[in-house]
Tab-separated table of C-alpha atoms and ligand atoms in Angstrom:
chain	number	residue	atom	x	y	z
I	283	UNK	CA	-3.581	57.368	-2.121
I	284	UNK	CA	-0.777	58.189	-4.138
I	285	UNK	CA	-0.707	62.224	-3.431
I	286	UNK	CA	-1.519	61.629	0.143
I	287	UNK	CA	-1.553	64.803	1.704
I	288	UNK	CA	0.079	66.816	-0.844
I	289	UNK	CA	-1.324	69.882	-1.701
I	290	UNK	CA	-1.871	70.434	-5.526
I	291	UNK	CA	-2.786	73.752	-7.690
I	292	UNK	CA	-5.090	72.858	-10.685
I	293	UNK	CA	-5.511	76.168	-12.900
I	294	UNK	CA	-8.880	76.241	-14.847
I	295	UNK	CA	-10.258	73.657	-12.411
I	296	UNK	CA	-13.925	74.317	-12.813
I	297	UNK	CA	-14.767	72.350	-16.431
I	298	UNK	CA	-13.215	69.620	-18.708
I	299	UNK	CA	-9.428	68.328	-18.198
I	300	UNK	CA	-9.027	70.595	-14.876
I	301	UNK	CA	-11.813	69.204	-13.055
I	302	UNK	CA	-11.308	65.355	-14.216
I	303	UNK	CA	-7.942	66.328	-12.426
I	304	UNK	CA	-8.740	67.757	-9.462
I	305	UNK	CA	-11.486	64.985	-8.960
I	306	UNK	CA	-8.760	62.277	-9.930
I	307	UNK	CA	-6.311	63.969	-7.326
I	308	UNK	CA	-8.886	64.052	-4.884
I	309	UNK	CA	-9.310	60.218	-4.735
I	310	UNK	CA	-5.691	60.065	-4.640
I	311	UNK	CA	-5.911	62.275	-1.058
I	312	UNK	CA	-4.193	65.552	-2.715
I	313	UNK	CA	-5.262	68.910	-0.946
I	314	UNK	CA	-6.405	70.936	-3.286
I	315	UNK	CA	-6.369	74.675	-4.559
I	316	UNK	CA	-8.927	75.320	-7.142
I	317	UNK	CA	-7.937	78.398	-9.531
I	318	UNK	CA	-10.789	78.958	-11.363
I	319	UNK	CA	-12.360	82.289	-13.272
I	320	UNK	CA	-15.647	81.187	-13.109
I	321	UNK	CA	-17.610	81.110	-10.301
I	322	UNK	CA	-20.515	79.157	-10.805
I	323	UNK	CA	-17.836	76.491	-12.085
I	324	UNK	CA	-15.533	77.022	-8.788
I	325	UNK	CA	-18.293	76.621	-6.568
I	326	UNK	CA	-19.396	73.142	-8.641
I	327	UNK	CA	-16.197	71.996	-8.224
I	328	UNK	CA	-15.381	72.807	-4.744
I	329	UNK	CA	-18.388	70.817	-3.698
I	330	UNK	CA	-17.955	67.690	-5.781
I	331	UNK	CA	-13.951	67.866	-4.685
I	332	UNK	CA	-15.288	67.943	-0.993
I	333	UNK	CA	-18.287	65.005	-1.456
I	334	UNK	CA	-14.688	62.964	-2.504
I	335	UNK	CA	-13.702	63.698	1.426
I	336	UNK	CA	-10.983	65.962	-0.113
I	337	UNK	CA	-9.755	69.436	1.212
I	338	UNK	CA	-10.996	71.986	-1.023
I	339	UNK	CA	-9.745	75.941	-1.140
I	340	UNK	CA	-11.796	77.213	-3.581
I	341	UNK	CA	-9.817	80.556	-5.128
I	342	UNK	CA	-11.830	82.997	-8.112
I	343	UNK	CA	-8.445	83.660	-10.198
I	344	UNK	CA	-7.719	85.038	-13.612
I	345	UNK	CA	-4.404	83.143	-14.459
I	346	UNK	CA	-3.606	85.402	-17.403
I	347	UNK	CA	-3.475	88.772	-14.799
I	348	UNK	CA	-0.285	88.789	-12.890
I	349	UNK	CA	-1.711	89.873	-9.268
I	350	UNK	CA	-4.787	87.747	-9.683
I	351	UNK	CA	-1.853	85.284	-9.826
I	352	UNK	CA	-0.235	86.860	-6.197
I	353	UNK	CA	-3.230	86.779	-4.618
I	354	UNK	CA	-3.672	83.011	-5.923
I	355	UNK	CA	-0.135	82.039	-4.417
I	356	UNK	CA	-0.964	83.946	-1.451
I	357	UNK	CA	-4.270	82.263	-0.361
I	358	UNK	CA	-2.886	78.811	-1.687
I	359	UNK	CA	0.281	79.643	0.932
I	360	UNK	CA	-2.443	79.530	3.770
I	361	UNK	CA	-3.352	76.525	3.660
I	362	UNK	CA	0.378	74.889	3.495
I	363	UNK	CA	3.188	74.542	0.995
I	364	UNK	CA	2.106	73.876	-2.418
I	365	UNK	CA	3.894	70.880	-3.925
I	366	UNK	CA	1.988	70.684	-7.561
I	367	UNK	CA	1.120	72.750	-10.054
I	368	UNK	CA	-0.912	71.426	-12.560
I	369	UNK	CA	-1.140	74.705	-15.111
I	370	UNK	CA	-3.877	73.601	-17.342
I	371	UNK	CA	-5.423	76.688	-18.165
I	372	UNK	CA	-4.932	77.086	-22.233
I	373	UNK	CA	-6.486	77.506	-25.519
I	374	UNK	CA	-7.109	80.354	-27.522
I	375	UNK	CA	-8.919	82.105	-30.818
I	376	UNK	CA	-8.837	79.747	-33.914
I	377	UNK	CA	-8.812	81.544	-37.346
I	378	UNK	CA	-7.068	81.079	-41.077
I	379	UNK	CA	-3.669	82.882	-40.662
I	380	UNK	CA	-5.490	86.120	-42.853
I	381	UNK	CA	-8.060	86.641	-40.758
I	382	UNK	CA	-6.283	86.379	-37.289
I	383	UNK	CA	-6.361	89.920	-35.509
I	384	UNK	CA	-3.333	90.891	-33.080
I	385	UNK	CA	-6.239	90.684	-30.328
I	386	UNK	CA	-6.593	87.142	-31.369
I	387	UNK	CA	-2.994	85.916	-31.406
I	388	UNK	CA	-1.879	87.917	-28.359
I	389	UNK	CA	-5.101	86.298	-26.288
I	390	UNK	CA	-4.237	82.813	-27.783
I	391	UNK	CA	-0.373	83.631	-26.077
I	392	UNK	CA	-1.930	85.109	-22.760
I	393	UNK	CA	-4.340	82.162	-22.179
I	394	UNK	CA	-1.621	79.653	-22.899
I	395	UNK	CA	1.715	80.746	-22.322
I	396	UNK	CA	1.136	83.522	-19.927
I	397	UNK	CA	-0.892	82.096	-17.872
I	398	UNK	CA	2.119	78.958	-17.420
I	399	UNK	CA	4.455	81.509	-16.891
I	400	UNK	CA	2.575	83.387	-14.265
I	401	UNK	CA	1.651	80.146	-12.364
I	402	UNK	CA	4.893	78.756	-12.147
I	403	UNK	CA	6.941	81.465	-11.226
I	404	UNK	CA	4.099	82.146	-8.164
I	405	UNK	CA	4.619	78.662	-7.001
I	406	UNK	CA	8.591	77.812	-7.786
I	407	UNK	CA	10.184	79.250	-4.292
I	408	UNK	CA	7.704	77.318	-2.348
I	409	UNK	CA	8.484	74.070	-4.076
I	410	UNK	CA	12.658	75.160	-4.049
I	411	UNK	CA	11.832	75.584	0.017
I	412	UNK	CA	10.508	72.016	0.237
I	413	UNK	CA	13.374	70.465	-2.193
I	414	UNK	CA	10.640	69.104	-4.080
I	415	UNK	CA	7.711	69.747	-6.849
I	416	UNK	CA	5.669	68.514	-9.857
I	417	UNK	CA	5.065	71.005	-12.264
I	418	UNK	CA	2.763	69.483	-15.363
I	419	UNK	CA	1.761	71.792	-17.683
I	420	UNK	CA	-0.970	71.209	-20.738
I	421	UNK	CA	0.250	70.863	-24.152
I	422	UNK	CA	-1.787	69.400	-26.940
I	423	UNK	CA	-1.196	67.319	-29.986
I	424	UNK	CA	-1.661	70.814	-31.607
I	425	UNK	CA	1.959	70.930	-31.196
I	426	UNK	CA	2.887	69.430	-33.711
I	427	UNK	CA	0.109	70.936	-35.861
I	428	UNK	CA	-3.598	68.987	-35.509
I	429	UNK	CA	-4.547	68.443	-38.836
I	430	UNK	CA	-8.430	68.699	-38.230
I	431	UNK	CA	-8.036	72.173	-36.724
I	432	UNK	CA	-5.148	73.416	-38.659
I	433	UNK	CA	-6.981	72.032	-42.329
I	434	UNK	CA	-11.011	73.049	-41.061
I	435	UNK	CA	-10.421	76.072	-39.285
I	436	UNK	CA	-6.696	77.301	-39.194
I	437	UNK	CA	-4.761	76.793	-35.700
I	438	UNK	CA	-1.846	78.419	-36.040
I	439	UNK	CA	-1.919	80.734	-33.003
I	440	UNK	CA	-2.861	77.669	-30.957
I	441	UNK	CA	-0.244	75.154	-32.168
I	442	UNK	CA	1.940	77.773	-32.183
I	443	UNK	CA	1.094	78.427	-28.313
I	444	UNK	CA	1.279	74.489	-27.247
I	445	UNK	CA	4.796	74.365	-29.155
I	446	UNK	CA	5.821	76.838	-26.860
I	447	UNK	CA	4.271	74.308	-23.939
I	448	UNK	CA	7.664	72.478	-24.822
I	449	UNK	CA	10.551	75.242	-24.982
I	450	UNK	CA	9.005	75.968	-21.354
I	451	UNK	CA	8.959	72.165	-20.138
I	452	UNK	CA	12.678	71.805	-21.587
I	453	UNK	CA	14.299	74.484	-20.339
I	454	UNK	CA	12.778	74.256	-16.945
I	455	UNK	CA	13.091	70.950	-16.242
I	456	UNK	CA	16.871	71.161	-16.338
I	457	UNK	CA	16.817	74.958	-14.421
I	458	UNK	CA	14.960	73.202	-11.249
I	459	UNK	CA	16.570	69.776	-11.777
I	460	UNK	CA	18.597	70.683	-8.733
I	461	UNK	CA	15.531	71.890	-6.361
I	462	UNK	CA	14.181	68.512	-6.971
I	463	UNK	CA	11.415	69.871	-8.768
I	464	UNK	CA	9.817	68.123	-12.340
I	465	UNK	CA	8.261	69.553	-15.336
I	466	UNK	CA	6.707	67.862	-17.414
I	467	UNK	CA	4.038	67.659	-20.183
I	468	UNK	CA	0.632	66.249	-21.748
I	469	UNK	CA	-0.232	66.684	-24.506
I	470	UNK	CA	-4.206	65.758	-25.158
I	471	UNK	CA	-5.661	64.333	-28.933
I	472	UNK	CA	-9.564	64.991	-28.927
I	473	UNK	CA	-11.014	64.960	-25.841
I	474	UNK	CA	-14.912	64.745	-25.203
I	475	UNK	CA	-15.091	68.039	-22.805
I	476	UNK	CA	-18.037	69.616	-22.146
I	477	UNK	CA	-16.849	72.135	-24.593
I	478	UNK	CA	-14.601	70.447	-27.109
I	479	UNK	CA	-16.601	67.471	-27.541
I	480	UNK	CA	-19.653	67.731	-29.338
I	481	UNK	CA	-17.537	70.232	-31.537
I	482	UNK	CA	-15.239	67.202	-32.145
I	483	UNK	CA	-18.532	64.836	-32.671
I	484	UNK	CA	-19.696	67.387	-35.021
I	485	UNK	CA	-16.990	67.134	-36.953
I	486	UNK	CA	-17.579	63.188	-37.691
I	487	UNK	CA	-20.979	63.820	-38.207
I	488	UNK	CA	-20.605	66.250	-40.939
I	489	UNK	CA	-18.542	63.613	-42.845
I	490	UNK	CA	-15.684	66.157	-43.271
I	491	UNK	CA	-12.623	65.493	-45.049
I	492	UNK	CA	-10.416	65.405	-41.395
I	493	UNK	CA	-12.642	64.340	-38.506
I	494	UNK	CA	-10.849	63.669	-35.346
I	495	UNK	CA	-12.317	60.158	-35.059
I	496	UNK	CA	-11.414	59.140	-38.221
I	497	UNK	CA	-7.829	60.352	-38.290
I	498	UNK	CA	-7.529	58.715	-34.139
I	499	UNK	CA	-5.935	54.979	-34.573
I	500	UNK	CA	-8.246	54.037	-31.782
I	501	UNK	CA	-11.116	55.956	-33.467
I	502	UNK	CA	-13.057	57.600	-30.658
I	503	UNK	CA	-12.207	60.922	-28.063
I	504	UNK	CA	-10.302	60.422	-25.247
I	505	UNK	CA	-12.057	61.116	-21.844
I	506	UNK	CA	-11.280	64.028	-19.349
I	507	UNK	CA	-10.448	61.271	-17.004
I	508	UNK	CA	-7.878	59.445	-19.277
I	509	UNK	CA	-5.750	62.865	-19.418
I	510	UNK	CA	-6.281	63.205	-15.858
I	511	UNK	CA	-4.785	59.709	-15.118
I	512	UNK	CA	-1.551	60.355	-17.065
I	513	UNK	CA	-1.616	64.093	-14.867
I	514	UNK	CA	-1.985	61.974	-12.066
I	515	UNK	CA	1.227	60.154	-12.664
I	516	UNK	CA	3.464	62.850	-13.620
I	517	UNK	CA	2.557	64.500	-10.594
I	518	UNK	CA	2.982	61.191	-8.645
I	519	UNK	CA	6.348	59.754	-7.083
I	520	UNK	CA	5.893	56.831	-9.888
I	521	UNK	CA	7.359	59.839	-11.901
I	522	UNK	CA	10.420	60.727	-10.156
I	523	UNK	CA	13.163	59.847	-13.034
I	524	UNK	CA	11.018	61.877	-15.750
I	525	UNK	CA	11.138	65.367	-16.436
I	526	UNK	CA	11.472	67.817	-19.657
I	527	UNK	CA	8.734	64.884	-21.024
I	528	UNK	CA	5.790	65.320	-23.245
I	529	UNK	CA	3.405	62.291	-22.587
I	530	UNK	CA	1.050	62.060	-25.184
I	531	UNK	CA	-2.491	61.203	-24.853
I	532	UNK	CA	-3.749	60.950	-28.160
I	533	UNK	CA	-5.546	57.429	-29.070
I	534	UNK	CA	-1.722	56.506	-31.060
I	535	UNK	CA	-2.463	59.770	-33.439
R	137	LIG	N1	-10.367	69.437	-24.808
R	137	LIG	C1	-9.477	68.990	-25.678
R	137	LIG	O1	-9.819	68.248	-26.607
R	137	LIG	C2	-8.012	69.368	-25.554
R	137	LIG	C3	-7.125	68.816	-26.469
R	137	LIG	C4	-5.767	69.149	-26.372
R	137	LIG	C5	-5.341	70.005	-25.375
R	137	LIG	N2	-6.244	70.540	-24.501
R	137	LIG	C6	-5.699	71.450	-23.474
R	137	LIG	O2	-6.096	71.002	-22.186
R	137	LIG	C7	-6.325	72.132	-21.325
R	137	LIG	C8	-7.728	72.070	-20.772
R	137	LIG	O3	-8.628	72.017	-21.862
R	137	LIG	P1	-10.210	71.882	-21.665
R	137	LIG	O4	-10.758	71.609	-23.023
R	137	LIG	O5	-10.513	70.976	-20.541
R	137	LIG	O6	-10.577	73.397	-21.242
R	137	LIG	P2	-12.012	74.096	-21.092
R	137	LIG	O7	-11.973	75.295	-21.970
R	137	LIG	O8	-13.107	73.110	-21.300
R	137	LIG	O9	-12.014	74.518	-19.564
R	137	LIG	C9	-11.102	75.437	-19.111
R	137	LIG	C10	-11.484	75.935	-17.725
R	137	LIG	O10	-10.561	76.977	-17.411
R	137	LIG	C11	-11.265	78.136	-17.013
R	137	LIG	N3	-10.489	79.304	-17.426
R	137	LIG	C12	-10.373	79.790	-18.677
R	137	LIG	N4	-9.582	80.869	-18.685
R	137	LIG	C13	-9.183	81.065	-17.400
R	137	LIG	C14	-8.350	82.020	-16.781
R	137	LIG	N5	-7.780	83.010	-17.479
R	137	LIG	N6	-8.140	81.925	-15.443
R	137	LIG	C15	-8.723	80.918	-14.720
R	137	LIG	N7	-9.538	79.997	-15.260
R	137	LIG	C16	-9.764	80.063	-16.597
R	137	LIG	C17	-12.616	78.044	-17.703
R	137	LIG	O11	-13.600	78.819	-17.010
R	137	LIG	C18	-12.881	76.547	-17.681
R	137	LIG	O12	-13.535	76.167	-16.483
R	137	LIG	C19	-6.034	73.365	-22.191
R	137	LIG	O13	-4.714	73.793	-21.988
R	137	LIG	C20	-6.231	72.859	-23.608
R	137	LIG	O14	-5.511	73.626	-24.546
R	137	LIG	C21	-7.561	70.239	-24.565
């Protein structure tokens, strides 16, 4: 029970990485505040969160929309102070660099890099109040560029985005140092999603030049549980020396 009675913000909680999470934290006896657009998602959630014997608030949020982000922090605030923030919400519009729109690149920022920003400055004071906090945010090996995406489809809005994921973590990190708060990172290789993954399979299948199984040293996708695990410990007290860190779960890509 290593969050015992913490309570923990997952953003995007309803599919994928975000729900592996908040099901992982809910073994570990977190409270939890699902943030979730979706509601047929939230509700799916909620109720597999509570089978766990977890506390559940389940919370219809757009994390891109500033007061859908106040009214987030607000309901969260009700049922106690919020010591994680796991801002996992991210993605975006892939595209060759000539055929990106301005609608494309500023939603890739929004879902990404807005949405962090909007999260954690919501949930900072409460976590500066307790003298303590865990702030991990999702980055992806895209950071770096992901040669699959980046060579098959074009990624640069998204890389560009989950670079950004770092600048934030950095700076940060050292800013709440001193309110005992972390920040850290991790950063995901291919992950078999509901969404991502049989795009990901696909990409094996077809034989093509970059396939994300191929290029992986331990040739297969990662779970949504295996990312969840290394959320799990940066939002754990095994953390408590790390913060400004990118962990990277990527299969050794
Ligand atoms: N899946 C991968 O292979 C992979 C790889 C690297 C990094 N990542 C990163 O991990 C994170 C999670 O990825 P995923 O693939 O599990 O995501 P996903 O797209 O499968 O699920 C995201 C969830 O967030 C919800 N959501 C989307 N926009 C929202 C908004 N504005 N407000 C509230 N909820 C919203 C969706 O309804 C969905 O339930 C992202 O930041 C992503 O960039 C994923």
């Amino acid at each position: 029970m290593r969050l015992e009675g913490r309570i923990a913000v997952v953003t995007g909680a309803g599919l994928g990485i975000g729900k592996a999470t908040a099901l992982r934290f809910a073994e570990e006896g977190a409270r939890l505040v699902l943030a979730e657009r979706d509601d047929g998602r939230l509700t799916e959630v909620t109720e597999l969160v509570r089978d766990l014997g977890a506390e559940a608030l389940a919370v219809p949020c757009d994390v891109t929309d500033e007061a859908s982000v106040t009214h987030l922090a607000q309901e969260a605030a009700k049922l106690g102070p919020v010591s994680i923030l796991v801002n996992n919400v991210g993605g975006g519009r892939s595209g060759r660099i000539t055929n990106l729109s301005v609608a494309d690149w500023d939603h890739t920022m929004a879902l990404s890099l807005r949405s962090m920003f909007l999260c954690t400055r919501a949930f900072v004071p409460a976590m500066q109040a307790q003298g303590y906090g865990r702030i991990v945010c999702l980055s992806s090996g895209a950071r770096n560029g992901t040669v699959w995406n980046a060579f098959h489809t074009g990624a640069s809005g998204y890389s560009t985005a989950k670079a950004g994921v770092t600048g934030f973590i950095r700076a940060l990190a050292i800013e709440l140092a001193d309110d005992g708060i972390t920040v850290n990172a991790v950063a995901p290789g291919p992950i078999d999603t509901e969404l991502a993954g049989p795009y990901l399979r696909k990409m094996h299948e077809d034989g093509l030049e970059y396939s994300p199984i191929r290029m992986t040293p331990l040739h297969r996708l990662g779970t949504p549980r295996e990312v969840a695990d290394a959320v799990l410990f940066l939002a754990s007290d095994e953390a408590s020396y790390i913060t400004g860190t990118t962990l990277d779960v990527t299969g050794g890509r």
